[in-house]
Short mmCIF file of C-alpha atoms in Angstrom, two decimals:
data_model
loop_
_atom_site.label_atom_id
_atom_site.label_comp_id
_atom_site.label_asym_id
_atom_site.label_seq_id
_atom_site.Cartn_x
_atom_site.Cartn_y
_atom_site.Cartn_z
CA TRP A 1 0.00 -0.22 0.02
CA LYS A 2 1.17 3.66 -0.55
CA LEU A 3 1.88 5.80 2.54
CA TYR A 4 -0.96 8.08 2.30
CA GLN A 5 -1.26 11.54 3.44
CA THR A 6 -4.29 13.04 4.84
CA LYS A 7 -4.96 15.49 2.52
CA CYS A 8 -5.28 13.17 -0.57
CA ILE A 9 -6.46 9.82 0.66
CA LYS A 10 -9.54 10.94 -1.09
CA ASN A 11 -8.39 11.76 -4.62
CA GLU A 12 -6.29 8.64 -4.06
CA LEU A 13 -8.57 6.24 -3.63
CA THR A 14 -11.45 7.67 -5.68
CA GLN A 15 -8.48 7.62 -8.82
CA ASP A 16 -7.34 3.74 -7.83
CA LEU A 17 -10.98 2.90 -7.94
CA LYS A 18 -11.86 4.04 -11.18
CA ASP A 19 -8.39 2.34 -12.38
CA LYS A 20 -10.13 -0.44 -10.94
CA LYS A 21 -6.63 -0.87 -8.82
CA LEU A 22 -8.84 -0.99 -5.93
CA VAL A 23 -11.73 -2.74 -5.40
CA LEU A 24 -13.89 -3.27 -2.14
CA LEU A 25 -16.38 -6.04 -1.72
CA VAL A 26 -19.09 -6.00 1.20
CA ASN A 27 -21.38 -8.90 2.71
CA GLU A 28 -24.85 -8.89 2.58
CA LYS A 29 -25.11 -8.32 6.51
CA GLU A 30 -22.39 -5.51 5.82
CA SER A 31 -20.50 -7.06 8.38
CA GLY A 32 -17.47 -7.91 6.11
CA LEU A 33 -15.49 -6.10 4.04
CA ILE A 34 -12.90 -7.16 1.52
CA MET A 35 -10.14 -4.48 -0.03
CA ASN A 36 -8.49 -5.57 -3.06
CA TYR A 37 -5.64 -3.76 -3.94
CA GLY A 38 -3.91 -4.41 -7.38
CA ASN A 39 -4.41 -8.25 -7.84
CA ASP A 40 -2.94 -10.45 -5.33
CA ASP A 41 -3.39 -7.83 -1.70
CA TYR A 42 -6.46 -8.33 -0.30
CA TYR A 43 -7.34 -6.84 3.49
CA ILE A 44 -10.19 -8.21 5.00
CA TYR A 45 -12.04 -7.12 8.21
CA GLY A 46 -14.82 -8.60 9.45
CA GLU A 47 -17.05 -8.10 12.93
CA THR A 48 -16.93 -11.98 13.74
CA SER A 49 -15.04 -14.87 12.97
CA ASP A 50 -17.34 -16.12 10.82
CA ASP A 51 -16.97 -13.02 8.62
CA ILE A 52 -13.36 -13.05 8.26
CA LEU A 53 -13.67 -16.82 7.28
CA SER A 54 -16.23 -16.47 4.84
CA GLY A 55 -14.00 -13.63 2.78
CA VAL A 56 -10.62 -15.74 3.72
CA ARG A 57 -12.89 -18.21 1.61
CA PHE A 58 -14.01 -16.00 -1.04
CA VAL A 59 -10.65 -14.95 -1.72
CA LEU A 60 -9.09 -18.53 -1.86
CA SER A 61 -11.75 -19.77 -4.49
CA GLN A 62 -11.22 -16.32 -7.02
CA ASN A 63 -7.48 -17.12 -6.79
CA SER A 64 -6.27 -20.15 -9.17
CA SER A 65 -2.92 -19.13 -8.27
CA LYS A 66 -1.78 -18.35 -5.21
CA ASP A 67 1.75 -17.39 -5.96
CA ASN A 68 1.80 -14.12 -5.39
CA LEU A 69 -1.42 -14.11 -2.95
CA ALA A 70 -1.27 -12.01 0.14
CA ILE A 71 -3.96 -11.64 3.24
CA TYR A 72 -3.75 -9.43 5.58
CA THR A 73 -6.65 -9.63 8.42
CA SER A 74 -6.90 -9.69 12.57
CA LYS A 75 -4.67 -11.57 14.41
CA ASP A 76 -6.35 -11.22 17.57
CA LYS A 77 -9.66 -12.87 15.24
CA ILE A 78 -7.07 -15.86 13.68
CA ASP A 79 -5.98 -16.64 17.36
CA LYS A 80 -9.29 -16.96 18.83
CA ASP A 81 -10.81 -19.27 16.45
CA GLU A 82 -10.03 -22.47 15.19
CA GLU A 83 -11.44 -22.60 11.69
CA LEU A 84 -9.40 -19.80 10.83
CA GLN A 85 -6.41 -21.39 12.36
CA LYS A 86 -7.58 -24.41 10.26
CA VAL A 87 -7.86 -22.39 6.75
CA PHE A 88 -4.77 -20.55 7.72
CA LYS A 89 -2.54 -23.62 8.19
CA LYS A 90 -3.65 -25.16 4.98
CA VAL A 91 -2.00 -22.12 3.20
CA ILE A 92 0.77 -21.54 4.81
CA ASN A 93 3.36 -21.82 2.43
CA ASP A 94 1.17 -18.61 0.75
CA GLU A 95 2.06 -15.29 2.22
CA ILE A 96 -0.78 -14.42 4.71
CA ILE A 97 -0.24 -11.79 7.04
CA ALA A 98 -2.54 -11.29 10.54
CA LEU A 99 -2.41 -7.65 11.37
CA ASP A 100 -3.07 -6.65 14.97
CA TYR A 101 -5.54 -3.56 13.89
CA ASP A 102 -8.39 -4.35 16.14
CA MET A 103 -7.77 -1.02 18.31
CA HIS A 104 -7.34 1.09 15.01
CA ILE A 105 -10.65 0.52 13.27
#
């Protein structure tokens, strides 16, 4: 991700959306969000572990090649959910990074 300055984030994000560099997906309940930047970087936020699990499964189902795939999500939610841990162990060779972002959102 680019390091955005507060003044230009709206313009930058708007342009990235127009250029289809950034794609935003929201689940039906509006409790989960997937931000796809470029083709391979996915940032997944969910109110619950199930929301994150659904997002991770969606991303994995949409990408036949996982060579450059990177999924960023809440480490705290992964640590607390056995099903998420199982999914992440299956793709241990892929670059998956769990971020501790809960206090920032």
